[in-house]
């Protein structure tokens, strides 16, 4: 496969990744399912201005699940608005443009950004090996 050809496994994984952070209508984040999307050695990195922060999957997931379940961030969801995927046999790269909105400490919270998601095929499924992102 080459640029912009979809792979159903990748599409399913990316949709599940974004859906995992949806707490609208009392939904609870699917922490175990979210963790299962990542390779054990995955790295998640956010670039903000002059700062670069990196996490392991567990260090990335735990504080986000806390915010989504303790009332800090409510009625939240994020969704992909554009994407481009390149697949080379058992590895893939996805550029993803996303939007997000909710209530942060009761105040309107919205924005967007871009992610580069690196994936690889492990047996019969795709795993996230790395995410690099920046918010607008």
Short mmCIF file of N, CA and C in Angstrom, two decimals:
data_model
loop_
_atom_site.label_atom_id
_atom_site.label_comp_id
_atom_site.label_asym_id
_atom_site.label_seq_id
_atom_site.Cartn_x
_atom_site.Cartn_y
_atom_site.Cartn_z
N UNK A 1 0.83 -1.18 0.00
CA UNK A 1 0.00 0.00 0.00
C UNK A 1 0.88 1.25 0.00
N UNK A 2 0.35 2.31 -0.52
CA UNK A 2 1.07 3.57 -0.55
C UNK A 2 0.21 4.67 0.06
N UNK A 3 0.62 5.89 -0.11
CA UNK A 3 -0.10 7.02 0.47
C UNK A 3 -1.59 6.97 0.18
N UNK A 4 -2.36 7.31 1.20
CA UNK A 4 -3.80 7.51 1.11
C UNK A 4 -4.60 6.27 0.75
N UNK A 5 -4.00 5.10 0.86
CA UNK A 5 -4.76 3.87 0.72
C UNK A 5 -5.09 3.39 2.12
N UNK A 6 -6.34 3.10 2.37
CA UNK A 6 -6.73 2.74 3.72
C UNK A 6 -6.50 1.27 3.99
N UNK A 7 -6.18 0.98 5.22
CA UNK A 7 -6.09 -0.37 5.73
C UNK A 7 -7.14 -0.46 6.83
N UNK A 8 -8.08 -1.38 6.73
CA UNK A 8 -9.16 -1.43 7.72
C UNK A 8 -8.66 -1.54 9.16
N UNK A 9 -7.57 -2.26 9.37
CA UNK A 9 -7.02 -2.39 10.72
C UNK A 9 -6.52 -1.06 11.27
N UNK A 10 -5.88 -0.27 10.42
CA UNK A 10 -5.40 1.04 10.85
C UNK A 10 -6.57 1.97 11.11
N UNK A 11 -7.55 1.97 10.22
CA UNK A 11 -8.71 2.84 10.40
C UNK A 11 -9.44 2.51 11.69
N UNK A 12 -9.60 1.25 11.99
CA UNK A 12 -10.26 0.82 13.23
C UNK A 12 -9.46 1.26 14.45
N UNK A 13 -8.15 1.08 14.41
CA UNK A 13 -7.30 1.47 15.53
C UNK A 13 -7.34 2.97 15.78
N UNK A 14 -7.23 3.76 14.73
CA UNK A 14 -7.24 5.22 14.90
C UNK A 14 -8.60 5.70 15.42
N UNK A 15 -9.67 5.16 14.89
CA UNK A 15 -11.00 5.53 15.38
C UNK A 15 -11.15 5.17 16.86
N UNK A 16 -10.67 4.01 17.25
CA UNK A 16 -10.75 3.59 18.66
C UNK A 16 -9.87 4.48 19.54
N UNK A 17 -8.72 4.90 19.03
CA UNK A 17 -7.84 5.79 19.79
C UNK A 17 -8.55 7.10 20.12
N UNK A 18 -9.12 7.75 19.12
CA UNK A 18 -9.82 9.01 19.37
C UNK A 18 -11.06 8.79 20.26
N UNK A 19 -11.79 7.71 20.04
CA UNK A 19 -13.00 7.44 20.82
C UNK A 19 -12.69 7.14 22.29
N UNK A 20 -11.49 6.68 22.59
CA UNK A 20 -11.13 6.32 23.95
C UNK A 20 -11.15 7.51 24.90
N UNK A 21 -11.08 8.74 24.36
CA UNK A 21 -11.05 9.94 25.20
C UNK A 21 -12.41 10.63 25.29
N UNK A 22 -13.45 9.98 24.84
CA UNK A 22 -14.80 10.56 24.80
C UNK A 22 -15.52 10.25 26.11
N UNK A 23 -15.84 11.30 26.88
CA UNK A 23 -16.59 11.07 28.11
C UNK A 23 -17.96 11.74 28.08
N UNK A 24 -18.45 12.06 26.88
CA UNK A 24 -19.79 12.64 26.76
C UNK A 24 -20.84 11.64 27.23
N UNK A 25 -21.90 12.17 27.80
CA UNK A 25 -23.01 11.31 28.21
C UNK A 25 -22.65 10.32 29.30
N UNK A 26 -21.63 10.62 30.09
CA UNK A 26 -21.23 9.73 31.18
C UNK A 26 -20.34 8.57 30.77
N UNK A 27 -19.88 8.57 29.53
CA UNK A 27 -18.97 7.50 29.11
C UNK A 27 -17.70 7.54 29.96
N UNK A 28 -17.16 6.39 30.23
CA UNK A 28 -15.89 6.30 30.95
C UNK A 28 -14.79 5.93 29.95
N UNK A 29 -13.62 6.52 30.10
CA UNK A 29 -12.52 6.16 29.19
C UNK A 29 -12.21 4.67 29.29
N UNK A 30 -11.94 4.08 28.17
CA UNK A 30 -11.61 2.66 28.11
C UNK A 30 -10.11 2.48 28.32
N UNK A 31 -9.67 2.62 29.58
CA UNK A 31 -8.24 2.62 29.89
C UNK A 31 -7.53 1.35 29.43
N UNK A 32 -8.07 0.20 29.72
CA UNK A 32 -7.42 -1.05 29.32
C UNK A 32 -7.37 -1.19 27.80
N UNK A 33 -8.47 -0.84 27.15
CA UNK A 33 -8.51 -0.92 25.68
C UNK A 33 -7.53 0.08 25.07
N UNK A 34 -7.45 1.26 25.67
CA UNK A 34 -6.50 2.27 25.18
C UNK A 34 -5.07 1.76 25.34
N UNK A 35 -4.75 1.20 26.48
CA UNK A 35 -3.39 0.69 26.71
C UNK A 35 -3.04 -0.41 25.71
N UNK A 36 -4.01 -1.22 25.36
CA UNK A 36 -3.77 -2.33 24.43
C UNK A 36 -3.47 -1.86 23.01
N UNK A 37 -3.74 -0.59 22.71
CA UNK A 37 -3.45 -0.04 21.38
C UNK A 37 -1.97 0.25 21.18
N UNK A 38 -1.22 0.35 22.28
CA UNK A 38 0.18 0.76 22.22
C UNK A 38 1.13 -0.41 22.38
N UNK A 39 2.24 -0.35 21.68
CA UNK A 39 3.35 -1.27 21.93
C UNK A 39 3.91 -0.95 23.31
N UNK A 40 4.49 -1.94 23.98
CA UNK A 40 5.03 -1.73 25.32
C UNK A 40 6.07 -0.61 25.34
N UNK A 41 6.89 -0.52 24.32
CA UNK A 41 7.97 0.47 24.28
C UNK A 41 7.59 1.75 23.54
N UNK A 42 6.30 1.98 23.32
CA UNK A 42 5.86 3.16 22.59
C UNK A 42 6.26 4.44 23.32
N UNK A 43 6.41 5.50 22.55
CA UNK A 43 6.73 6.81 23.10
C UNK A 43 5.71 7.80 22.57
N UNK A 44 5.17 8.61 23.48
CA UNK A 44 4.20 9.64 23.11
C UNK A 44 4.86 10.98 23.44
N UNK A 45 4.94 11.87 22.45
CA UNK A 45 5.65 13.13 22.62
C UNK A 45 4.77 14.29 22.17
N UNK A 46 4.73 15.33 23.02
CA UNK A 46 4.01 16.56 22.69
C UNK A 46 5.02 17.70 22.62
N UNK A 47 4.92 18.49 21.56
CA UNK A 47 5.76 19.66 21.37
C UNK A 47 4.88 20.90 21.58
N UNK A 48 5.27 21.75 22.52
CA UNK A 48 4.53 22.98 22.80
C UNK A 48 5.53 24.12 22.89
N UNK A 49 5.55 24.98 21.91
CA UNK A 49 6.51 26.09 21.93
C UNK A 49 7.92 25.56 22.07
N UNK A 50 8.59 25.95 23.15
CA UNK A 50 9.97 25.51 23.38
C UNK A 50 10.04 24.24 24.21
N UNK A 51 8.89 23.72 24.65
CA UNK A 51 8.87 22.53 25.50
C UNK A 51 8.60 21.26 24.71
N UNK A 52 9.25 20.21 25.11
CA UNK A 52 8.99 18.88 24.56
C UNK A 52 8.77 17.95 25.75
N UNK A 53 7.63 17.28 25.76
CA UNK A 53 7.31 16.34 26.83
C UNK A 53 7.10 14.96 26.21
N UNK A 54 7.66 13.94 26.85
CA UNK A 54 7.50 12.57 26.36
C UNK A 54 7.04 11.67 27.49
N UNK A 55 6.24 10.67 27.13
CA UNK A 55 5.69 9.73 28.09
C UNK A 55 5.75 8.31 27.57
N UNK A 56 5.74 7.37 28.47
CA UNK A 56 5.45 5.98 28.15
C UNK A 56 3.93 5.89 27.99
N UNK A 57 3.42 4.80 27.44
CA UNK A 57 1.96 4.70 27.34
C UNK A 57 1.25 4.85 28.70
N UNK A 58 1.76 4.18 29.73
CA UNK A 58 1.09 4.26 31.03
C UNK A 58 1.14 5.66 31.62
N UNK A 59 2.27 6.35 31.48
CA UNK A 59 2.41 7.70 32.01
C UNK A 59 1.55 8.70 31.22
N UNK A 60 1.30 8.41 29.96
CA UNK A 60 0.43 9.24 29.13
C UNK A 60 -1.04 9.02 29.48
N UNK A 61 -1.42 7.77 29.63
CA UNK A 61 -2.83 7.41 29.81
C UNK A 61 -3.35 7.80 31.19
N UNK A 62 -2.62 7.51 32.25
CA UNK A 62 -3.12 7.68 33.62
C UNK A 62 -3.64 9.09 33.92
N UNK A 63 -2.89 10.16 33.66
CA UNK A 63 -3.43 11.48 34.00
C UNK A 63 -4.62 11.90 33.13
N UNK A 64 -4.67 11.42 31.92
CA UNK A 64 -5.80 11.76 31.05
C UNK A 64 -7.07 11.04 31.50
N UNK A 65 -6.94 9.80 31.88
CA UNK A 65 -8.10 9.08 32.40
C UNK A 65 -8.56 9.76 33.69
N UNK A 66 -7.64 10.19 34.54
CA UNK A 66 -8.02 10.88 35.78
C UNK A 66 -8.82 12.14 35.47
N UNK A 67 -8.35 12.96 34.54
CA UNK A 67 -9.06 14.19 34.19
C UNK A 67 -10.45 13.91 33.61
N UNK A 68 -10.56 12.82 32.88
CA UNK A 68 -11.82 12.48 32.24
C UNK A 68 -12.82 11.82 33.20
N UNK A 69 -12.35 11.43 34.38
CA UNK A 69 -13.23 10.74 35.32
C UNK A 69 -13.42 11.49 36.64
N UNK A 70 -12.60 12.50 36.92
CA UNK A 70 -12.70 13.20 38.21
C UNK A 70 -13.46 14.52 38.13
N UNK A 71 -14.06 14.83 36.96
CA UNK A 71 -14.83 16.05 36.81
C UNK A 71 -14.03 17.24 36.30
N UNK A 72 -12.72 17.08 36.13
CA UNK A 72 -11.90 18.17 35.60
C UNK A 72 -12.25 18.49 34.16
N UNK A 73 -12.38 17.45 33.33
CA UNK A 73 -12.67 17.61 31.91
C UNK A 73 -13.94 16.82 31.61
N UNK A 74 -15.02 17.53 31.32
CA UNK A 74 -16.31 16.88 31.10
C UNK A 74 -16.83 17.16 29.70
N UNK A 75 -17.77 16.34 29.30
CA UNK A 75 -18.39 16.46 27.98
C UNK A 75 -17.33 16.61 26.89
N UNK A 76 -16.26 15.85 27.03
CA UNK A 76 -15.11 15.98 26.14
C UNK A 76 -15.12 14.92 25.06
N UNK A 77 -14.64 15.33 23.90
CA UNK A 77 -14.33 14.38 22.84
C UNK A 77 -13.36 15.04 21.87
N UNK A 78 -12.64 14.21 21.16
CA UNK A 78 -11.78 14.70 20.08
C UNK A 78 -12.00 13.79 18.90
N UNK A 79 -11.80 14.35 17.71
CA UNK A 79 -12.09 13.60 16.51
C UNK A 79 -11.13 14.02 15.39
N UNK A 80 -10.89 13.09 14.54
CA UNK A 80 -10.01 13.31 13.39
C UNK A 80 -10.79 14.04 12.30
N UNK A 81 -10.19 15.09 11.73
CA UNK A 81 -10.85 15.85 10.67
C UNK A 81 -10.18 15.63 9.31
N UNK A 82 -8.93 15.27 9.30
CA UNK A 82 -8.20 14.96 8.07
C UNK A 82 -7.15 13.92 8.41
N UNK A 83 -6.77 13.13 7.43
CA UNK A 83 -5.72 12.14 7.66
C UNK A 83 -5.08 11.73 6.34
N UNK A 84 -3.86 11.31 6.47
CA UNK A 84 -3.12 10.76 5.33
C UNK A 84 -2.27 9.63 5.90
N UNK A 85 -2.36 8.47 5.28
CA UNK A 85 -1.67 7.29 5.78
C UNK A 85 -0.76 6.71 4.70
N UNK A 86 0.44 6.37 5.10
CA UNK A 86 1.36 5.64 4.22
C UNK A 86 1.64 4.29 4.87
N UNK A 87 1.49 3.23 4.09
CA UNK A 87 1.72 1.89 4.58
C UNK A 87 2.80 1.24 3.73
N UNK A 88 3.80 0.70 4.39
CA UNK A 88 4.88 -0.03 3.72
C UNK A 88 4.98 -1.40 4.39
N UNK A 89 4.28 -2.34 3.83
CA UNK A 89 4.25 -3.70 4.34
C UNK A 89 3.75 -3.72 5.79
N UNK A 90 4.65 -3.88 6.77
CA UNK A 90 4.25 -4.04 8.18
C UNK A 90 4.44 -2.77 9.01
N UNK A 91 4.77 -1.65 8.37
CA UNK A 91 4.90 -0.38 9.08
C UNK A 91 4.01 0.66 8.40
N UNK A 92 3.59 1.65 9.19
CA UNK A 92 2.72 2.69 8.64
C UNK A 92 2.94 3.99 9.39
N UNK A 93 2.63 5.07 8.71
CA UNK A 93 2.70 6.39 9.30
C UNK A 93 1.42 7.13 8.96
N UNK A 94 0.84 7.79 9.95
CA UNK A 94 -0.40 8.52 9.71
C UNK A 94 -0.25 9.95 10.20
N UNK A 95 -0.53 10.89 9.31
CA UNK A 95 -0.66 12.29 9.70
C UNK A 95 -2.13 12.48 9.98
N UNK A 96 -2.44 13.09 11.12
CA UNK A 96 -3.81 13.23 11.57
C UNK A 96 -4.05 14.65 12.05
N UNK A 97 -5.04 15.29 11.47
CA UNK A 97 -5.50 16.60 11.94
C UNK A 97 -6.72 16.34 12.80
N UNK A 98 -6.80 16.95 13.98
CA UNK A 98 -7.92 16.68 14.88
C UNK A 98 -8.45 17.95 15.51
N UNK A 99 -9.66 17.84 16.02
CA UNK A 99 -10.31 18.90 16.79
C UNK A 99 -10.72 18.27 18.11
N UNK A 100 -10.91 19.12 19.13
CA UNK A 100 -11.35 18.64 20.43
C UNK A 100 -12.20 19.70 21.09
N UNK A 101 -13.12 19.25 21.95
CA UNK A 101 -13.92 20.19 22.72
C UNK A 101 -14.50 19.52 23.94
N UNK A 102 -14.80 20.35 24.92
CA UNK A 102 -15.39 19.88 26.16
C UNK A 102 -15.46 21.04 27.13
N UNK A 103 -15.56 20.70 28.40
CA UNK A 103 -15.56 21.70 29.47
C UNK A 103 -14.40 21.38 30.41
N UNK A 104 -13.48 22.32 30.55
CA UNK A 104 -12.33 22.16 31.44
C UNK A 104 -12.58 23.02 32.66
N UNK A 105 -12.72 22.39 33.81
CA UNK A 105 -13.09 23.09 35.06
C UNK A 105 -14.33 23.96 34.85
N UNK A 106 -15.29 23.45 34.08
CA UNK A 106 -16.55 24.14 33.85
C UNK A 106 -16.53 25.18 32.74
N UNK A 107 -15.37 25.48 32.18
CA UNK A 107 -15.26 26.50 31.13
C UNK A 107 -15.10 25.82 29.76
N UNK A 108 -15.61 26.49 28.74
CA UNK A 108 -15.50 25.98 27.38
C UNK A 108 -14.04 25.71 27.04
N UNK A 109 -13.79 24.54 26.49
CA UNK A 109 -12.44 24.12 26.13
C UNK A 109 -12.52 23.52 24.74
N UNK A 110 -11.78 24.10 23.81
CA UNK A 110 -11.78 23.55 22.46
C UNK A 110 -10.46 23.91 21.79
N UNK A 111 -10.15 23.18 20.76
CA UNK A 111 -8.92 23.42 20.03
C UNK A 111 -8.72 22.35 18.98
N UNK A 112 -7.50 22.23 18.56
CA UNK A 112 -7.16 21.24 17.55
C UNK A 112 -5.66 21.12 17.46
N UNK A 113 -5.22 20.34 16.53
CA UNK A 113 -3.79 20.16 16.35
C UNK A 113 -3.51 19.09 15.32
N UNK A 114 -2.28 18.61 15.36
CA UNK A 114 -1.84 17.60 14.41
C UNK A 114 -1.04 16.53 15.14
N UNK A 115 -1.18 15.31 14.66
CA UNK A 115 -0.44 14.18 15.22
C UNK A 115 0.22 13.41 14.08
N UNK A 116 1.39 12.91 14.35
CA UNK A 116 2.01 11.90 13.51
C UNK A 116 1.99 10.62 14.34
N UNK A 117 1.36 9.60 13.81
CA UNK A 117 1.21 8.33 14.51
C UNK A 117 1.96 7.26 13.72
N UNK A 118 2.91 6.63 14.39
CA UNK A 118 3.68 5.55 13.77
C UNK A 118 3.12 4.22 14.26
N UNK A 119 2.89 3.31 13.32
CA UNK A 119 2.28 2.03 13.64
C UNK A 119 3.09 0.89 13.07
N UNK A 120 2.90 -0.28 13.65
CA UNK A 120 3.48 -1.48 13.04
C UNK A 120 2.56 -2.65 13.27
N UNK A 121 2.65 -3.60 12.35
CA UNK A 121 1.81 -4.78 12.43
C UNK A 121 2.50 -5.81 13.32
N UNK A 122 1.75 -6.24 14.33
CA UNK A 122 2.23 -7.28 15.25
C UNK A 122 1.27 -8.45 15.11
N UNK A 123 1.70 -9.47 14.40
CA UNK A 123 0.80 -10.59 14.14
C UNK A 123 -0.33 -10.15 13.24
N UNK A 124 -1.56 -10.25 13.74
CA UNK A 124 -2.72 -9.91 12.92
C UNK A 124 -3.32 -8.54 13.26
N UNK A 125 -2.60 -7.71 14.02
CA UNK A 125 -3.15 -6.40 14.37
C UNK A 125 -2.08 -5.31 14.33
N UNK A 126 -2.56 -4.09 14.26
CA UNK A 126 -1.67 -2.93 14.25
C UNK A 126 -1.52 -2.39 15.67
N UNK A 127 -0.32 -1.92 16.00
CA UNK A 127 -0.05 -1.28 17.29
C UNK A 127 0.55 0.10 17.05
N UNK A 128 0.32 1.00 17.98
CA UNK A 128 0.94 2.32 17.94
C UNK A 128 2.32 2.21 18.55
N UNK A 129 3.34 2.56 17.78
CA UNK A 129 4.71 2.55 18.27
C UNK A 129 5.16 3.93 18.75
N UNK A 130 4.56 4.99 18.21
CA UNK A 130 4.92 6.35 18.62
C UNK A 130 3.85 7.33 18.17
N UNK A 131 3.69 8.38 18.96
CA UNK A 131 2.85 9.50 18.59
C UNK A 131 3.65 10.77 18.86
N UNK A 132 3.64 11.66 17.90
CA UNK A 132 4.26 12.97 18.04
C UNK A 132 3.17 13.97 17.70
N UNK A 133 2.91 14.93 18.65
CA UNK A 133 1.82 15.86 18.35
C UNK A 133 2.10 17.25 18.87
N UNK A 134 1.35 18.18 18.26
CA UNK A 134 1.33 19.55 18.77
C UNK A 134 -0.07 20.12 18.57
N UNK A 135 -0.51 20.82 19.59
CA UNK A 135 -1.79 21.54 19.49
C UNK A 135 -1.56 22.84 18.76
N UNK A 136 -2.64 23.36 18.17
CA UNK A 136 -2.55 24.66 17.50
C UNK A 136 -2.26 25.75 18.50
#
